[in-house]
Short mmCIF file of C-alpha atoms in Angstrom, two decimals:
data_model
loop_
_atom_site.label_atom_id
_atom_site.label_comp_id
_atom_site.label_asym_id
_atom_site.label_seq_id
_atom_site.Cartn_x
_atom_site.Cartn_y
_atom_site.Cartn_z
CA MET A 208 82.59 223.36 -44.07
CA ARG A 209 80.06 220.59 -43.41
CA PHE A 210 78.79 220.16 -39.86
CA SER A 211 77.12 216.96 -38.49
CA ARG A 212 73.91 218.94 -37.82
CA ASP A 213 73.67 220.01 -41.43
CA LEU A 214 70.30 218.90 -43.01
CA VAL A 215 69.91 219.46 -46.81
CA LEU A 216 66.38 219.52 -48.31
CA ILE A 217 66.63 218.46 -52.03
CA THR A 218 63.79 218.74 -54.51
CA GLY A 219 63.70 216.88 -57.85
CA ALA A 220 65.66 213.89 -56.53
CA THR A 221 63.88 211.40 -58.78
CA GLY A 222 65.17 213.07 -62.02
CA HIS A 223 68.44 212.68 -63.83
CA VAL A 224 70.29 215.63 -62.11
CA GLY A 225 68.48 215.21 -58.84
CA SER A 226 69.30 211.54 -58.53
CA CYS A 227 72.96 212.14 -59.16
CA THR A 228 73.00 215.01 -56.83
CA LEU A 229 71.33 212.97 -54.01
CA LEU A 230 73.93 210.25 -54.33
CA HIS A 231 76.77 212.81 -54.04
CA LEU A 232 75.12 214.38 -51.00
CA LEU A 233 74.91 211.00 -49.26
CA GLU A 234 78.50 210.11 -50.34
CA SER A 235 79.68 213.39 -48.84
CA GLY A 236 78.09 212.60 -45.51
CA TYR A 237 75.19 214.95 -45.43
CA HIS A 238 71.95 214.30 -43.79
CA VAL A 239 69.30 214.66 -46.60
CA ARG A 240 65.60 215.23 -46.69
CA ALA A 241 64.19 214.51 -50.23
CA ALA A 242 61.00 216.19 -51.18
CA VAL A 243 59.01 213.88 -53.59
CA ARG A 244 55.51 213.83 -54.97
CA SER A 245 54.33 210.48 -53.62
CA GLU A 246 54.94 207.35 -51.57
CA ALA A 247 55.72 205.54 -54.93
CA LYS A 248 58.53 208.02 -55.59
CA ILE A 249 60.05 207.22 -52.12
CA ALA A 250 60.09 203.51 -52.94
CA ALA A 251 61.65 204.23 -56.19
CA VAL A 252 64.49 206.16 -54.64
CA LEU A 253 65.06 203.55 -51.93
CA SER A 254 65.04 200.66 -54.54
CA ARG A 255 68.01 202.19 -56.45
CA PRO A 256 71.09 199.93 -56.14
CA GLN A 257 73.37 202.95 -55.74
CA ILE A 258 71.33 204.24 -52.70
CA ARG A 259 70.98 200.74 -51.22
CA ALA A 260 74.80 200.22 -51.38
CA LEU A 261 75.31 203.42 -49.39
CA ASN A 262 72.85 202.23 -46.71
CA PRO A 263 72.12 205.76 -45.60
CA GLY A 264 69.70 204.75 -42.90
CA SER A 265 68.48 207.71 -40.89
CA ARG A 266 70.64 210.11 -42.92
CA LEU A 267 68.03 209.98 -45.72
CA THR A 268 64.49 210.87 -44.92
CA PHE A 269 61.58 212.10 -47.08
CA THR A 270 58.70 214.54 -47.21
CA ILE A 271 55.76 214.42 -49.61
CA VAL A 272 55.01 217.53 -51.64
CA PRO A 273 52.31 216.61 -54.15
CA ASP A 274 52.17 220.00 -55.85
CA ILE A 275 54.96 222.43 -55.60
CA SER A 276 52.85 225.28 -56.89
CA VAL A 277 50.36 225.21 -53.98
CA PRO A 278 50.84 228.12 -51.48
CA GLY A 279 52.77 226.86 -48.45
CA ALA A 280 53.78 223.59 -50.29
CA TYR A 281 57.19 223.43 -48.63
CA ASP A 282 56.33 224.90 -45.14
CA HIS A 283 56.70 221.63 -43.34
CA ALA A 284 59.48 220.29 -45.55
CA VAL A 285 61.94 222.83 -44.37
CA ASP A 286 61.71 222.19 -40.68
CA GLY A 287 65.27 222.06 -39.23
CA VAL A 288 66.90 222.47 -42.70
CA THR A 289 70.19 224.32 -43.02
CA HIS A 290 70.58 224.07 -46.73
CA ILE A 291 68.28 223.75 -49.75
CA ILE A 292 68.99 222.32 -53.29
CA HIS A 293 66.05 223.15 -55.51
CA ILE A 294 66.12 220.98 -58.82
CA ALA A 295 62.37 220.29 -59.25
CA SER A 296 60.86 222.07 -62.21
CA PRO A 297 58.43 221.06 -65.14
CA LEU A 298 60.05 219.31 -67.91
CA ALA A 299 59.33 219.48 -71.67
CA THR A 300 58.16 216.19 -73.07
CA GLY A 301 57.51 216.60 -76.80
CA ASP A 302 54.49 218.56 -77.86
CA SER A 303 52.16 216.68 -75.46
CA VAL A 304 51.28 219.96 -73.70
CA PRO A 305 48.83 222.00 -75.72
CA ALA A 306 49.89 225.67 -76.37
CA ASP A 307 46.99 227.03 -74.31
CA ARG A 308 48.34 225.15 -71.21
CA HIS A 309 51.93 226.19 -71.50
CA ASP A 310 51.58 228.76 -68.76
CA GLU A 311 49.81 226.42 -66.49
CA PHE A 312 52.16 223.55 -67.09
CA PHE A 313 55.51 225.25 -67.30
CA ILE A 314 55.54 228.93 -66.18
CA ARG A 315 53.34 228.94 -62.97
CA PRO A 316 54.83 225.81 -61.30
CA ALA A 317 58.44 226.87 -62.14
CA VAL A 318 57.89 230.26 -60.57
CA GLN A 319 55.53 229.33 -57.70
CA GLY A 320 57.58 226.29 -56.69
CA THR A 321 60.68 228.39 -56.38
CA LEU A 322 58.91 231.32 -54.55
CA ASN A 323 57.18 228.75 -52.14
CA LEU A 324 60.60 227.32 -51.24
CA LEU A 325 62.21 230.69 -50.70
CA GLU A 326 59.33 231.83 -48.50
CA ALA A 327 59.37 228.64 -46.46
CA ALA A 328 63.07 229.04 -46.02
CA ASN A 329 62.68 232.57 -44.77
CA MET A 330 59.85 231.60 -42.42
CA VAL A 331 61.84 228.70 -40.76
CA GLY A 332 64.84 230.68 -39.97
CA THR A 333 67.56 227.86 -40.04
CA VAL A 334 68.43 227.99 -43.70
CA ARG A 335 71.82 229.38 -44.54
CA ARG A 336 71.91 228.86 -48.38
CA VAL A 337 69.58 227.90 -51.21
CA VAL A 338 71.02 226.35 -54.40
CA ILE A 339 68.72 226.75 -57.35
CA THR A 340 69.15 224.79 -60.65
CA SER A 341 68.43 227.03 -63.41
CA SER A 342 69.52 226.51 -66.93
CA ILE A 343 71.69 228.06 -69.62
CA VAL A 344 68.41 228.86 -71.46
CA ALA A 345 67.63 231.41 -68.73
CA LEU A 346 70.67 233.41 -69.91
CA VAL A 347 70.49 233.08 -73.59
CA PRO A 348 67.70 234.37 -76.00
CA TYR A 349 65.68 231.47 -77.47
CA ASN A 350 66.61 232.49 -81.05
CA GLU A 351 70.29 232.14 -80.24
CA MET A 352 69.83 228.74 -78.65
CA GLU A 353 67.97 227.55 -81.85
CA GLY A 354 70.54 229.20 -84.16
CA ILE A 355 68.01 231.53 -85.71
CA THR A 356 70.16 234.51 -84.54
CA LYS A 357 73.90 234.11 -84.46
CA ARG A 358 75.87 235.21 -81.31
CA SER A 359 79.11 236.99 -81.81
CA PRO A 360 82.04 234.78 -80.70
CA LEU A 361 83.43 238.00 -79.09
CA LYS A 362 80.38 238.08 -76.77
CA PRO A 363 80.26 234.73 -74.95
CA VAL A 364 77.32 233.98 -72.64
CA SER A 365 78.13 235.26 -69.25
CA PRO A 366 76.87 234.14 -65.86
CA ASN A 367 75.66 237.69 -65.33
CA ASP A 368 73.68 237.93 -68.46
CA ARG A 369 69.91 238.27 -68.14
CA ILE A 370 67.19 238.23 -70.73
CA PRO A 371 63.56 239.56 -70.52
CA PHE A 372 60.78 237.09 -69.98
CA VAL A 373 58.39 236.91 -72.95
CA PRO A 374 54.86 235.70 -72.29
CA GLY A 375 53.23 233.05 -74.40
CA PRO A 376 51.85 231.68 -76.55
CA TYR A 377 55.00 229.72 -77.31
CA LYS A 378 55.80 227.95 -80.57
CA ASP A 379 56.64 224.69 -78.90
CA THR A 380 57.32 223.17 -75.49
CA PHE A 381 61.08 223.77 -75.59
CA ALA A 382 60.22 227.54 -75.91
CA ALA A 383 57.76 227.30 -73.11
CA TYR A 384 60.35 225.40 -70.86
CA ALA A 385 62.93 228.03 -71.63
CA ALA A 386 60.49 230.81 -70.75
CA SER A 387 59.77 229.03 -67.40
CA LYS A 388 63.48 229.12 -66.49
CA VAL A 389 63.82 232.85 -67.44
CA ALA A 390 60.67 233.57 -65.36
CA SER A 391 61.78 231.55 -62.46
CA LEU A 392 65.19 233.18 -62.25
CA HIS A 393 63.76 236.68 -62.56
CA HIS A 394 61.18 236.08 -59.68
CA ALA A 395 63.85 234.46 -57.49
CA GLU A 396 66.32 237.29 -57.74
CA ALA A 397 63.62 239.78 -57.30
CA TRP A 398 62.41 238.14 -54.19
CA MET A 399 65.89 237.85 -52.76
CA ALA A 400 66.46 241.56 -53.44
CA ARG A 401 63.19 242.57 -51.95
CA GLU A 402 63.01 240.33 -48.87
CA ARG A 403 66.83 240.35 -47.93
CA PRO A 404 66.61 237.02 -46.10
CA ALA A 405 69.22 235.67 -43.76
CA PHE A 406 70.34 233.13 -46.39
CA ASP A 407 71.88 233.73 -49.79
CA ALA A 408 71.31 231.92 -53.11
CA VAL A 409 73.46 230.34 -55.65
CA TYR A 410 72.13 229.82 -59.21
CA LEU A 411 73.50 227.03 -61.36
CA HIS A 412 73.05 227.18 -65.15
CA PRO A 413 73.76 223.81 -66.84
CA GLY A 414 73.72 223.30 -70.62
CA PHE A 415 72.52 220.05 -72.10
CA VAL A 416 73.23 217.40 -69.29
CA LEU A 417 74.59 214.13 -70.64
CA GLY A 418 75.75 210.97 -68.84
CA ARG A 419 74.56 207.94 -67.10
CA ASN A 420 71.08 208.27 -65.68
CA ASP A 421 70.66 205.90 -62.74
CA THR A 422 66.85 206.38 -62.78
CA ALA A 423 66.68 204.78 -66.28
CA LEU A 424 65.88 201.02 -65.95
CA THR A 425 64.96 200.36 -69.67
CA PRO A 426 66.35 201.49 -72.92
CA GLY A 427 63.18 203.64 -73.51
CA GLN A 428 63.90 205.52 -70.16
CA ALA A 429 67.49 205.98 -71.23
CA MET A 430 66.17 207.78 -74.25
CA GLN A 431 64.48 210.41 -72.06
CA GLY A 432 66.02 213.73 -71.35
CA THR A 433 68.92 215.45 -73.12
CA ASN A 434 70.76 212.12 -73.34
CA SER A 435 68.26 211.35 -76.05
CA VAL A 436 69.95 213.92 -78.35
CA VAL A 437 73.16 211.85 -78.54
CA LEU A 438 71.25 208.53 -78.57
CA ALA A 439 68.79 209.49 -81.33
CA LEU A 440 71.82 210.70 -83.31
CA LEU A 441 73.47 207.32 -82.93
CA LEU A 442 70.27 205.55 -83.92
CA GLY A 443 70.34 207.20 -87.34
CA LYS A 444 68.12 210.27 -86.79
CA ARG A 445 68.68 213.65 -88.34
CA PHE A 446 67.47 216.84 -86.45
CA GLY A 447 68.54 220.06 -84.93
CA PRO A 448 69.93 222.51 -84.67
CA TYR A 449 70.81 222.39 -80.93
CA ALA A 450 73.27 224.72 -79.13
CA GLY A 451 76.63 223.02 -78.66
CA THR A 452 76.61 223.44 -74.84
CA THR A 453 76.87 220.21 -73.04
CA VAL A 454 77.86 219.20 -69.48
CA TYR A 455 78.52 215.86 -67.73
CA ALA A 456 75.91 214.95 -65.18
CA GLU A 457 78.45 214.11 -62.53
CA ASP A 458 79.91 217.66 -62.88
CA VAL A 459 76.59 219.17 -62.37
CA ALA A 460 76.03 217.16 -59.21
CA ARG A 461 79.47 217.98 -57.88
CA ALA A 462 78.79 221.58 -58.52
CA HIS A 463 75.67 221.43 -56.41
CA ILE A 464 77.43 219.89 -53.48
CA MET A 465 80.41 222.41 -53.67
CA SER A 466 77.81 225.20 -53.88
CA LEU A 467 76.79 224.44 -50.22
CA ASP A 468 80.29 225.58 -49.06
CA PRO A 469 80.15 229.15 -47.69
CA SER A 470 83.44 229.86 -49.60
CA VAL A 471 81.45 229.84 -52.72
CA PHE A 472 80.12 233.34 -53.24
CA GLY A 473 76.39 233.57 -52.93
CA ASN A 474 73.78 235.62 -54.91
CA GLN A 475 75.72 234.67 -57.91
CA SER A 476 75.14 232.64 -61.09
CA TYR A 477 77.52 230.04 -62.32
CA ILE A 478 77.42 228.37 -65.82
CA LEU A 479 77.98 224.66 -66.10
CA SER A 480 78.74 223.94 -69.69
CA GLN A 481 81.41 223.61 -72.31
CA THR A 482 81.50 223.85 -76.15
CA SER A 483 80.68 220.72 -77.96
CA ARG A 484 79.85 219.51 -81.42
CA TRP A 485 77.03 217.00 -81.47
CA ASN A 486 78.17 215.01 -84.48
CA ASP A 487 81.52 214.21 -82.77
CA ALA A 488 79.51 211.47 -81.12
CA ARG A 489 79.84 209.44 -84.34
CA GLU A 490 83.56 209.32 -84.27
CA ILE A 491 83.58 208.68 -80.45
CA ALA A 492 81.21 205.69 -81.19
CA ARG A 493 83.38 204.30 -83.85
CA ARG A 494 86.48 204.31 -81.60
CA CYS A 495 84.71 203.15 -78.39
CA PHE A 496 81.76 200.93 -79.59
CA PRO A 497 82.80 199.22 -82.69
CA GLU A 498 80.90 196.00 -81.91
CA ALA A 499 77.67 197.87 -81.28
CA ILE A 500 78.13 199.54 -84.71
CA LYS A 501 78.80 196.23 -86.43
CA SER A 502 75.78 194.62 -84.89
CA LYS A 503 73.67 197.79 -85.83
CA MET A 504 72.81 198.53 -82.22
CA LEU A 505 74.23 201.93 -83.16
CA VAL A 506 73.82 203.51 -86.56
CA MET A 507 76.18 206.03 -88.11
CA GLY A 508 73.80 207.80 -90.47
CA GLY A 509 72.35 210.33 -88.01
CA SER A 510 73.21 213.97 -87.70
CA VAL A 511 72.49 216.77 -85.22
CA ARG A 512 73.27 220.21 -86.50
CA THR A 513 75.18 222.28 -83.91
CA THR A 514 74.66 226.01 -83.17
CA ASN A 515 77.87 227.54 -82.01
CA LEU A 516 77.30 229.28 -78.70
CA PRO A 517 80.42 230.67 -77.03
CA VAL A 518 80.15 230.58 -73.09
CA ASP A 519 82.33 232.14 -70.46
CA THR A 520 82.83 229.57 -67.68
CA SER A 521 85.89 231.19 -66.13
CA LEU A 522 84.10 232.07 -62.98
CA THR A 523 82.84 228.60 -62.57
CA GLU A 524 86.25 226.94 -63.07
CA GLU A 525 87.89 229.41 -60.71
CA THR A 526 85.27 228.99 -58.05
CA PHE A 527 84.76 225.25 -58.11
CA GLY A 528 88.45 224.35 -59.15
CA PHE A 529 87.69 221.72 -61.84
CA LYS A 530 87.76 221.40 -65.43
CA PHE A 531 84.54 220.13 -67.21
CA THR A 532 84.56 216.47 -68.22
CA SER A 533 85.07 216.21 -71.93
CA TYR A 534 82.26 215.59 -74.48
CA GLU A 535 83.81 212.24 -75.26
CA GLU A 536 83.39 211.10 -71.67
CA GLN A 537 79.88 212.36 -71.73
CA VAL A 538 78.99 210.39 -74.83
CA LYS A 539 80.87 207.29 -73.56
CA SER A 540 78.90 207.37 -70.38
CA THR A 541 75.47 207.89 -72.11
CA VAL A 542 75.98 205.31 -74.78
CA SER A 543 77.41 202.67 -72.28
CA GLN A 544 74.40 202.71 -70.26
CA PHE A 545 72.12 202.59 -73.17
CA LEU A 546 73.93 199.54 -74.57
CA GLU A 547 73.86 197.90 -71.19
CA LEU A 548 70.13 198.29 -71.03
CA ARG A 549 69.65 197.11 -74.62
CA LEU A 550 71.47 193.93 -73.94
CA ARG A 551 69.62 193.38 -70.84
CA LYS A 552 66.13 194.20 -72.10
CA GLY A 553 66.31 193.62 -75.81
CA PRO A 554 65.67 196.06 -78.74
CA VAL A 555 64.04 199.52 -78.05
CA PHE A 556 62.13 199.25 -81.31
CA ASN A 557 62.61 196.88 -84.20
CA VAL A 558 62.00 198.17 -87.66
CA GLY A 559 62.87 195.85 -90.58
CA GLY A 560 65.41 193.99 -88.47
CA ASP A 561 67.36 197.13 -87.84
CA VAL A 562 67.43 198.95 -84.49
CA SER A 563 65.56 202.12 -84.81
CA VAL A 564 63.11 204.48 -83.07
CA LYS A 565 59.78 205.76 -84.30
CA LYS A 566 59.77 209.29 -85.50
CA ARG A 567 57.26 210.54 -82.89
CA ASP A 568 59.23 208.78 -80.03
CA VAL A 569 62.51 210.42 -81.04
CA PHE A 570 60.86 213.77 -81.23
CA VAL A 571 59.35 213.36 -77.70
CA SER A 572 62.76 212.21 -76.30
CA VAL A 573 64.75 214.85 -77.92
CA ARG A 574 62.53 217.62 -76.69
CA ALA A 575 62.55 216.30 -73.04
CA ILE A 576 64.86 218.79 -71.25
CA THR A 577 66.29 217.66 -68.03
CA CYS A 578 66.93 220.93 -66.10
#
């Protein structure tokens, strides 16, 4: 039940999942305080047409947290807060982070950011629940995500699965990102067990998040995050394998809001994902965007190899009472926005008269993990 005095602190509100969750919070009537890194980020949030249309007024306030890993980073941000949604975490962006900085860039901020928030929540004494956005990569060994090791279909990924943290060096930024999610989950659960605070925690584990990203204002920005897997595929690129575990951004946002309800069991993990085949996007595009194919805004020669990864989402479906939005709807939402931005802004890249993307840019985009 939501009370008028409820105040939700959200971190990561300027990202794909965070921006969608912020919108759902405001639409649900919550008072929201968004923790952002700078004044420029505040301006970016307030300039979004979806936010302006809601005219939230005093229901949306901000607090600036420049560095989530600094001790006491959230101490002032939690004043008067009743619930916390913690989405902020370092993202993988190609191999732009040298291997010798993986721990500094991924592991420490993910762990310290989460612990700083939990400690601040414990100190303030008004928080009733913390919702932490983890990832399916925190539950599945890296080799299984990459298809190097096959997982038995008789042993689907369970929300109660846990895997050991493996320290670096890591072979690439995706491996470092995955390790940061494993480490953050381990430290959060250990802290909760040790400190036994007055609040509980809900851990959400999305797969590859797809769907409209309202923070993207250009085609290039639409190619960021896990949306880029589908978009690069439909721009003729061949790569993979990637685990066939996807989820609609709107479903992830809804699950965050519903997790604030005390009827949802706390100190529990919930998987947000479904089984998908990446290359089905080609047939979806043929049916839904024939003109874009005819004009070569979309190209059918791409391919993404799918790693079959069974997941058990029965607890999620029973708890939240909804079925996951289909892969077809995820693809339609992602591609529709990309085409809208293309028509508005012109080609992303132009190679020999055909719409394409540079190899390096595809790699960077595909490796940018959203949550």
